XYZ file of C-alpha atoms in Angstrom:
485
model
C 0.883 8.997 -29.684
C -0.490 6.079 -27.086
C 0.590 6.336 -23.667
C 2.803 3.681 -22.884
C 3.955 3.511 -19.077
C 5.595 1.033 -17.189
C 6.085 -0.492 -13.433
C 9.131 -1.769 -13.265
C 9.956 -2.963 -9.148
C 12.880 -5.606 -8.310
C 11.580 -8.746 -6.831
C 13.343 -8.061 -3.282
C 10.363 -8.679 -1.052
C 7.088 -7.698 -0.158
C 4.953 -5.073 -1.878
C 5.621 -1.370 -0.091
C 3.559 1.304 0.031
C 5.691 3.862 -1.917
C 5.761 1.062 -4.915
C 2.184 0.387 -5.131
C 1.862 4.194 -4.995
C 4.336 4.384 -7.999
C 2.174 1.194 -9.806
C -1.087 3.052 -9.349
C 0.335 6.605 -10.861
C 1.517 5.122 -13.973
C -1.551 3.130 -14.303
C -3.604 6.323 -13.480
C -1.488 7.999 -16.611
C -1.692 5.050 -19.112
C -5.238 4.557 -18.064
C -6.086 8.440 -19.139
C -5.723 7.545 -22.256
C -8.200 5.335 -23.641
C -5.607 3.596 -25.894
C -3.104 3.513 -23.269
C -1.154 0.698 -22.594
C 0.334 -0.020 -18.829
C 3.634 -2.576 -18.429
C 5.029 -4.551 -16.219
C 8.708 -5.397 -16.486
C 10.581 -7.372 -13.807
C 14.136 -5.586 -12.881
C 16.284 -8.437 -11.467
C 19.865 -7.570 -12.441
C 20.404 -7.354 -8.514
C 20.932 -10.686 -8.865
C 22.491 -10.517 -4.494
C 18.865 -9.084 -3.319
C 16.841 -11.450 -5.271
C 14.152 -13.293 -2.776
C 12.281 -16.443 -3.752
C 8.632 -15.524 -4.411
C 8.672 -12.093 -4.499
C 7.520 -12.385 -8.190
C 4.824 -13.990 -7.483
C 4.100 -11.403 -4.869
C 3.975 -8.743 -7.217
C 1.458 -10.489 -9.701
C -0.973 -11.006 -6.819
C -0.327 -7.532 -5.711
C -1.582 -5.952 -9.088
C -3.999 -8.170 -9.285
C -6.030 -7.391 -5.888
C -5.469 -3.997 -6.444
C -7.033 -4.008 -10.024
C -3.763 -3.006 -11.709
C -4.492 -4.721 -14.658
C -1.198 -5.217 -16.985
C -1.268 -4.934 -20.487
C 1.909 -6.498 -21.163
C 3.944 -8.462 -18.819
C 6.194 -11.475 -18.274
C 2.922 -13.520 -17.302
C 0.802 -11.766 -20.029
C 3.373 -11.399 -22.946
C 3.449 -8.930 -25.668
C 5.198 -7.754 -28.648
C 8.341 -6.065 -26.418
C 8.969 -9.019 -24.629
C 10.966 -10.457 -22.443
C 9.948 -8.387 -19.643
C 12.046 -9.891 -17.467
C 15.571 -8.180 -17.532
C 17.660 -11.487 -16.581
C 16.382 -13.076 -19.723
C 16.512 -9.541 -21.663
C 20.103 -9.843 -20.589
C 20.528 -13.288 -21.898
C 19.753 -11.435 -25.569
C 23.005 -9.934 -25.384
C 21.467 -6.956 -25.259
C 22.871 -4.546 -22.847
C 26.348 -5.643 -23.554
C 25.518 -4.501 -27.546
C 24.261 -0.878 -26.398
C 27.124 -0.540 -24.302
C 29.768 -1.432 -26.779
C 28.026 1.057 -29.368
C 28.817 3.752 -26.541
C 32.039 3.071 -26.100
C 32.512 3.278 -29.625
C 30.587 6.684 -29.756
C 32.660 8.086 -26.614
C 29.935 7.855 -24.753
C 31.014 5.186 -22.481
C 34.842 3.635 -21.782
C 35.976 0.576 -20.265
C 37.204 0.853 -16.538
C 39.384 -1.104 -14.822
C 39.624 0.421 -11.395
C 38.138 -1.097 -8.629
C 34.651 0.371 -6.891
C 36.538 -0.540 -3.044
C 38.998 1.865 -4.256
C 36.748 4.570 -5.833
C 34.502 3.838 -2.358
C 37.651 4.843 -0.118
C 38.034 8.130 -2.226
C 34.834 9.143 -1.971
C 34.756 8.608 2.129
C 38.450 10.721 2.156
C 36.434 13.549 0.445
C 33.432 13.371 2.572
C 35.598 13.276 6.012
C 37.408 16.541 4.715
C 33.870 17.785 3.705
C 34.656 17.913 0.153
C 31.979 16.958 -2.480
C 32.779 13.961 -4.620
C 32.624 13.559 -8.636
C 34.801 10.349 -10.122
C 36.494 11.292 -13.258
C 37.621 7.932 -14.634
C 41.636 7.900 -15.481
C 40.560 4.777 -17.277
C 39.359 6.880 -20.290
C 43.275 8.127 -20.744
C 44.155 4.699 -21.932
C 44.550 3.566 -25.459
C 43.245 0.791 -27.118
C 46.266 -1.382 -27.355
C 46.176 -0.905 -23.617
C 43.079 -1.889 -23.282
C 43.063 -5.259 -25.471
C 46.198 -6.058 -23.766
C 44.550 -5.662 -19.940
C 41.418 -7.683 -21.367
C 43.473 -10.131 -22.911
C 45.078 -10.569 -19.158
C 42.032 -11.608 -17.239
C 41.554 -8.288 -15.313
C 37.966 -7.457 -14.635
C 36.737 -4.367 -16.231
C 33.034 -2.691 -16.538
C 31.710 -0.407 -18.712
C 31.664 3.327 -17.454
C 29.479 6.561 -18.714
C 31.946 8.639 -20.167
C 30.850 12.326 -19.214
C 31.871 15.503 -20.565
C 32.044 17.996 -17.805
C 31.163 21.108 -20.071
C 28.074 22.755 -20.288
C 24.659 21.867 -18.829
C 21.901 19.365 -18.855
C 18.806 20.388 -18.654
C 15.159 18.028 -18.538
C 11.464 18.697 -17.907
C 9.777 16.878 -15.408
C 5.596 17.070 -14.891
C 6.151 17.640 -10.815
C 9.161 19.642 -10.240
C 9.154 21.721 -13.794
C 12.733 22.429 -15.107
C 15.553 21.246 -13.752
C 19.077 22.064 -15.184
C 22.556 20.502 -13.998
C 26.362 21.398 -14.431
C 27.753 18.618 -15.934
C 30.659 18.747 -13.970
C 28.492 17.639 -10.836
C 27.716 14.326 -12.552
C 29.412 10.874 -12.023
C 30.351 8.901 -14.253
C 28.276 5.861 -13.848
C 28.792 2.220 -14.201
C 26.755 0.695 -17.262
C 27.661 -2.576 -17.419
C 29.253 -4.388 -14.104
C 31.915 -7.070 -14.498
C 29.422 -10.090 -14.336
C 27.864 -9.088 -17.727
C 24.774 -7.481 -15.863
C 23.451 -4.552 -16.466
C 23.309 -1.762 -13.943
C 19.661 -0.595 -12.969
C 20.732 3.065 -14.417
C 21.254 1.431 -17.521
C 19.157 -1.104 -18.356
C 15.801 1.011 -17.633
C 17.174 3.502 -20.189
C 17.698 1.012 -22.670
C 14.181 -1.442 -21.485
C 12.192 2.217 -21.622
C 13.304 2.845 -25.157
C 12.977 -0.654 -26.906
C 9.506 -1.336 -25.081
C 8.246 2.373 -26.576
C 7.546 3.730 -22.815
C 6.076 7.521 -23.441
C 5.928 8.325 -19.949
C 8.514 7.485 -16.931
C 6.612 7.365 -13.363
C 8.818 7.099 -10.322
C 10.141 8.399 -6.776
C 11.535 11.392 -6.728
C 14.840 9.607 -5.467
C 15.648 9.395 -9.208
C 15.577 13.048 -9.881
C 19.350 13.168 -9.649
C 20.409 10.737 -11.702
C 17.493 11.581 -14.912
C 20.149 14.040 -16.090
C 22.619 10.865 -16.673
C 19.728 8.767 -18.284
C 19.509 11.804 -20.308
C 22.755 11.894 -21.954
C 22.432 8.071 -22.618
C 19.267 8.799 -24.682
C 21.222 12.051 -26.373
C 24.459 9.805 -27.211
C 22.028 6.932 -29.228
C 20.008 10.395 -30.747
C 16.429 8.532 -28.825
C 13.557 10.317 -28.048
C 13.518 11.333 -24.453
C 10.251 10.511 -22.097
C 7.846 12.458 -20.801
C 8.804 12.481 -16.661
C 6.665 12.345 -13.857
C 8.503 12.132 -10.479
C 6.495 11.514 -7.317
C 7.370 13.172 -3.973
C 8.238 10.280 -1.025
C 5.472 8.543 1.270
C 6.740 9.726 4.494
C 6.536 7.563 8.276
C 7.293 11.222 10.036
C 8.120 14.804 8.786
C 11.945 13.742 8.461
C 11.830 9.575 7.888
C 10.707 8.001 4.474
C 7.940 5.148 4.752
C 10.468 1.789 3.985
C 10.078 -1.804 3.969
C 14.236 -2.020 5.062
C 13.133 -0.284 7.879
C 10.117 -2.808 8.837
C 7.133 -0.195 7.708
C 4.405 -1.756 6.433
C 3.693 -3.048 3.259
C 0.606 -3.580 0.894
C 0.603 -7.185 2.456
C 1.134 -6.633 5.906
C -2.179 -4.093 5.812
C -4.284 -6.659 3.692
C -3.459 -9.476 6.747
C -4.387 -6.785 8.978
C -7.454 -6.499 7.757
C -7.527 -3.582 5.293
C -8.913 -3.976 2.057
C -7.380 -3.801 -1.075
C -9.611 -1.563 -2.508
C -9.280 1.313 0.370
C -5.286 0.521 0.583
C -5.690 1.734 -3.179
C -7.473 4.702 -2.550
C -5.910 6.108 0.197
C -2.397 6.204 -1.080
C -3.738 7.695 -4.702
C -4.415 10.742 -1.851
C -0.508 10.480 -0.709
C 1.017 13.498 -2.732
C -2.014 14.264 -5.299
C -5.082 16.442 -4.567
C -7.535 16.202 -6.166
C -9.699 18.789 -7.677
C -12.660 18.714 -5.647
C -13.508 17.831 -2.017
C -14.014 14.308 -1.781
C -11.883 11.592 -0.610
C -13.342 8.239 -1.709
C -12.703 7.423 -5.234
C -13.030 3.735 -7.053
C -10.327 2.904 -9.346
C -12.484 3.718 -12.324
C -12.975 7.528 -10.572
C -9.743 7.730 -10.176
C -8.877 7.706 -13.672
C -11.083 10.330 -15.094
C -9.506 12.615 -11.605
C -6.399 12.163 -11.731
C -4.086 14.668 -13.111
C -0.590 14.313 -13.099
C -0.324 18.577 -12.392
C -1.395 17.968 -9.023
C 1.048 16.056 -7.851
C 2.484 17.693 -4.649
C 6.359 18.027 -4.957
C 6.587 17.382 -0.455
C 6.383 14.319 0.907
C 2.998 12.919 2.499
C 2.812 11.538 5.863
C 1.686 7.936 5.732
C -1.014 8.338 8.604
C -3.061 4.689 9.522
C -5.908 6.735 10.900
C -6.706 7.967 8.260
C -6.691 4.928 6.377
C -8.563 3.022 9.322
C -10.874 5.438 8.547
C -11.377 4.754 5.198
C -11.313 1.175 4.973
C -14.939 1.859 7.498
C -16.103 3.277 4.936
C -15.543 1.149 2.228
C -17.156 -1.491 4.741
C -19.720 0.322 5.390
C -20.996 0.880 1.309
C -20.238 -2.501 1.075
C -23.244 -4.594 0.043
C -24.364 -7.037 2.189
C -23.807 -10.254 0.155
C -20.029 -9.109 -0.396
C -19.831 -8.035 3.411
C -21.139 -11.606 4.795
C -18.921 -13.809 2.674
C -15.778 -11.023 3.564
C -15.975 -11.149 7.718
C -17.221 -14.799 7.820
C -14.054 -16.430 8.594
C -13.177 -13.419 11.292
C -16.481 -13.944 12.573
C -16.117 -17.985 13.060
C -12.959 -17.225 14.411
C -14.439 -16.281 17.770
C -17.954 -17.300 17.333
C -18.736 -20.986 16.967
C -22.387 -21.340 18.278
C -25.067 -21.420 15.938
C -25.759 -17.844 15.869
C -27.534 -16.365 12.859
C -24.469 -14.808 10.918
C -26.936 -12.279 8.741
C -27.946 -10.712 11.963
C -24.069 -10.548 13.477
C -23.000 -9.032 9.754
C -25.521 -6.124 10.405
C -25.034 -5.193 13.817
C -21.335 -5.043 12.374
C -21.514 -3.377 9.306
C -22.026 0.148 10.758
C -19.059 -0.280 13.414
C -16.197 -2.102 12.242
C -12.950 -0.482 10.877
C -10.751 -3.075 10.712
C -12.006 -6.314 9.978
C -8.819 -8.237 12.608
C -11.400 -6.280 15.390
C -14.046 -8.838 14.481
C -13.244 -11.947 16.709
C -12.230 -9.569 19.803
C -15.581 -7.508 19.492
C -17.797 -10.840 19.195
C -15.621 -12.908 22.355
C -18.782 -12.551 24.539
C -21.124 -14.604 21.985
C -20.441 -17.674 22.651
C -19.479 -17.410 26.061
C -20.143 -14.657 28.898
C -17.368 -13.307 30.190
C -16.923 -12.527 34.130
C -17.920 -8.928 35.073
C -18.290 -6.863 37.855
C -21.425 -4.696 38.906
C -19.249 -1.555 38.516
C -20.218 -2.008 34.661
C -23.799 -1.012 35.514
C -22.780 2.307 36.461
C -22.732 4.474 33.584
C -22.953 8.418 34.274
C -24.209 9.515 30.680
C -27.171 6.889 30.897
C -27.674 7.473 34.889
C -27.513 4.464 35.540
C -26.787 2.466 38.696
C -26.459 -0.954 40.233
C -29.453 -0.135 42.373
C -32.132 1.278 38.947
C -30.380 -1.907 36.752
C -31.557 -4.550 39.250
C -35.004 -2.878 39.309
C -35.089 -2.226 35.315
C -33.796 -6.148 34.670
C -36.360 -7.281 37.068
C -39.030 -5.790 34.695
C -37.058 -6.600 31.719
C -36.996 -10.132 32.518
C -40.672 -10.201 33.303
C -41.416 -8.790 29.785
C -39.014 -11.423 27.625
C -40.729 -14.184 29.277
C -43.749 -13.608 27.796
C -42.417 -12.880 24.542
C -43.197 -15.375 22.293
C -42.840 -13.832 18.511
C -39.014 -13.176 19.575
C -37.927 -10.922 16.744
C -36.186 -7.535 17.098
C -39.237 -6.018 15.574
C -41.327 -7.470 18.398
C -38.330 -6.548 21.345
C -38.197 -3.156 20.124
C -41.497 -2.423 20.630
C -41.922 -4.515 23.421
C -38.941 -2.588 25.663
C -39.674 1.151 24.633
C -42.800 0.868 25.693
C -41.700 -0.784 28.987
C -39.061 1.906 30.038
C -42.319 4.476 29.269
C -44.070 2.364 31.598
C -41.646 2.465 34.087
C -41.084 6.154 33.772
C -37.384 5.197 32.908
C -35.675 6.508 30.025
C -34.708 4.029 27.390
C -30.998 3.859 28.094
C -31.733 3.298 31.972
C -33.998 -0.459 30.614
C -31.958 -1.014 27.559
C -27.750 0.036 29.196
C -28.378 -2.551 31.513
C -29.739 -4.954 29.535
C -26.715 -4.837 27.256
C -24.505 -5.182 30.391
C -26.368 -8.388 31.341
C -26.318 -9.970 27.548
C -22.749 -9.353 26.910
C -20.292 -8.475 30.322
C -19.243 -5.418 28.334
C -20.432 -2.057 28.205
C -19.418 -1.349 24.671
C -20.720 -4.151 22.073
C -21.362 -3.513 18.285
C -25.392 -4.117 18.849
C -27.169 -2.933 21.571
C -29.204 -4.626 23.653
C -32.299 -5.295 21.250
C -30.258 -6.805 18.768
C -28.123 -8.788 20.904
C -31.452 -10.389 22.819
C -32.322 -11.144 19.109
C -29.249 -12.861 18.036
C -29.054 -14.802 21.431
C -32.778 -15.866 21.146
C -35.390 -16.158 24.210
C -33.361 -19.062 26.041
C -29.613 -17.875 25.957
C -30.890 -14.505 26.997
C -32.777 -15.216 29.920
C -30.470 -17.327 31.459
C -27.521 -14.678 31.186
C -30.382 -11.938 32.604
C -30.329 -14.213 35.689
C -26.505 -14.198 36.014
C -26.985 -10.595 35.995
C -29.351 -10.427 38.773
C -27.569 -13.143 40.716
C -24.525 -10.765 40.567
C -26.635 -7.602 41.627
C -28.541 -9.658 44.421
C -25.301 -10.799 45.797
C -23.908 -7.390 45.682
């Protein structure tokens, strides 16, 4: 059989990290099969959190992460529409509901959810649990046509019978059996003609041929429900995969209601796609060996729905700070230049050579927002005190940086092949001369090129990217400073 799976989110806002996980998981398990086919289907029958855009936001999601659809509202296919508004519009919720109520599967309800909410709050402040048994199901059908027939609102209710178990299989959490009595009844079909999300994903799975469910864990409760749905129409029942929660602490899910961040908010950040991807693949599945950088491509042949982790994992930006340096880092260069250029002119807007700022970058920058704040002393010096020049792991001091700038300046004037080649040489074997070690000529020299005493070059490659000119004339501010002092 091909694996069909599907990711199925509700336009309600930006991308979070616990969906993306969920998109990537059943891509991973379509993908496994070379036949497999991955879906996207647009749940919008929550027609009060609907925002503007956030459709669009999804297809650019997928789309930077490499989630390729194979089906789709913007891709089509032979199980469309894959929207579930327009689904709707097909009359076909309404028709699998009606066939339940005719079955005894489902009844028609006329009591108002206010009323079953104050019931259920009653229990809870005596501590009792809460199940709604429907009295609606007692009526008879005269009653029923003759309420209709009166204008009162009605939706379309599971009918449950409380005897005996139900039982399902899921991939993470093994077998998990229910008393049926602990199950409520659930709405299928509100009194606006929509669907209710626990119904219309049983019924969209089913017609769209969906082998393999991938979701939260959140779910888990209510699968036994979806279960009885597929029982009652005699359907084949999917294979189950439910993921544990991405976690902000050890007691607090990871949620975009809550302001966490989501796949958007890290990519303006400056974290790429790519590493975003790869780092929540590693939220609640190990892998088998002992790596931690995977492309999407080596993620497929890993992955393994049997190592899943059934806890939550801690969402922890370190750790994905880290990565994303590393995917900058194996970055090649021509991709790298063209990626931090606009950070880079953000800050910078002399004529500097932008090859030579890429590679004293490459091998220190995380985050690419970092850029403009770690580059603010190219284009102009900032003010610094002589403190800087005291560094204890260098030994150095005001007193040995006036006397190794002195020398240093001496040198560069005579430079005239001013490469970093030529300046490399050229200062090594000047500290040797002097009897210095190289940090005690080259700390200082840094100081004096950029006000700081962390940079991401050192002082050899900043003297090359500020040519002969710019960096003599900051060397003099330098001594100025120290002569003063």
């Amino acid at each position: 059989m091909t694996i069909r799976t599907r990711f199925a989110p509700s336009p309600t806002g930006y991308m979070h990290i616990g969906n993306l996980r969920t998109a990537l998981y059943a891509y991973l398990v379509a993908k496994k099969d070379p036949a497999g086919v991955f879906i996207l289907r647009i749940e919008d029958t929550d027609q009060g959190r609907l925002i503007q855009g956030a459709t669009d936001i999804i297809y650019d999601t997928l789309k930077e992460c490499g989630l390729k659809h194979d089906e789709g509202p913007d891709v089509g296919g032979e199980y469309g529409p894959y929207i579930q508004s327009e689904r709707m519009k097909l009359g076909l919720y309404k028709e699998y509901a009606m066939k339940l109520v005719d079955s005894g599967h489902a009844h028609i309800c006329f009591c108002k959810e206010e009323d079953i909410e104050a019931q259920k709050e009653v229990a809870e402040a005596k501590g009792e649990s809460f199940i709604y048994r429907d009295p609606c199901k007692k009526l008879s059908k005269e009653e029923i046509q003759k309420r209709i027939a009166a204008g009162e609102e009605y939706v379309i209710r599971q009918t449950i019978d409380p005897n005996g178990k139900t039982s399902f299989d899921d991939e993470v959490y093994g077998t998990i059996s229910v008393d049926n009595e602990t199950l409520d009844e659930m709405i299928l079909l509100k009194s606006d003609g929509y669907p209710t999300y626990n119904f219309a994903n049983v019924i969209d799975d089913h017609l769209m041929g969906i082998t393999d469910v991938v979701r939260g864990n959140e779910y888990l409760s209510s699968t036994p429900k979806y279960n009885l749905i597929y029982q009652a129409f005699g359907w084949n029942i999917p294979r189950y995969i439910h993921c544990p929660p991405v976690m902000k602490d050890e007691t607090h899910k990871l949620s975009k209601r809550n302001g966490d961040a989501s796949f958007n908010d890290l990519v303006l950040k400056g974290y790429l796609p790519e590493a975003i991807l790869n780092y929540i693949a590693l939220l609640g599945w190990s892998p088998s060996e002992e790596r931690e950088i995977y492309s999407l491509p080596e993620l497929i042949e890993a992955f393994d729905v049997k190592r899943i982790n059934t806890s939550g994992a801690i969402f922890d930006i370190e750790k994905l700070h880290w990565m994303n340096g590393v995917y900058l880092r194996q970055m090649d260069m021509d991709r790298y230049l063209e990626l931090i250029t606009p950070f880079v002119k953000t800050s910078v807007h002399k004529d500097y050579d932008l090859h030579k700022i890429a590679h004293i970058l490459k091998e220190r920058v995380s985050l690419l927002n970092d850029i403009p704040e770690m580059l603010d002393f190219l284009d102009e010096l900032p003010p610094y005190t002589i403190d800087l020049f005291t560094n204890k792991k260098m030994k150095t001091s005001p007193e040995l940086a006036k006397k190794s700038l002195i020398e240093a300046k001496k040198y560069l004037e005579t430079v005239s092949d001013w490469q970093s080649e030529t300046l490399h040489d050229g200062l090594l074997n000047l500290a040797k001369e002097l009897e210095i070690k190289n940090g005690q000529l080259l700390f200082p020299l840094r100081v004096a090129l950029s006000g700081k005493s962390f940079t991401p070059g050192g002082a050899i490659e900043l003297a090359d990217i500020f040519g002969k000119e710019e960096s003599l004339r900051r060397l003099d501010i330098a001594l100025d400073k120290l002569n003063e002092a």
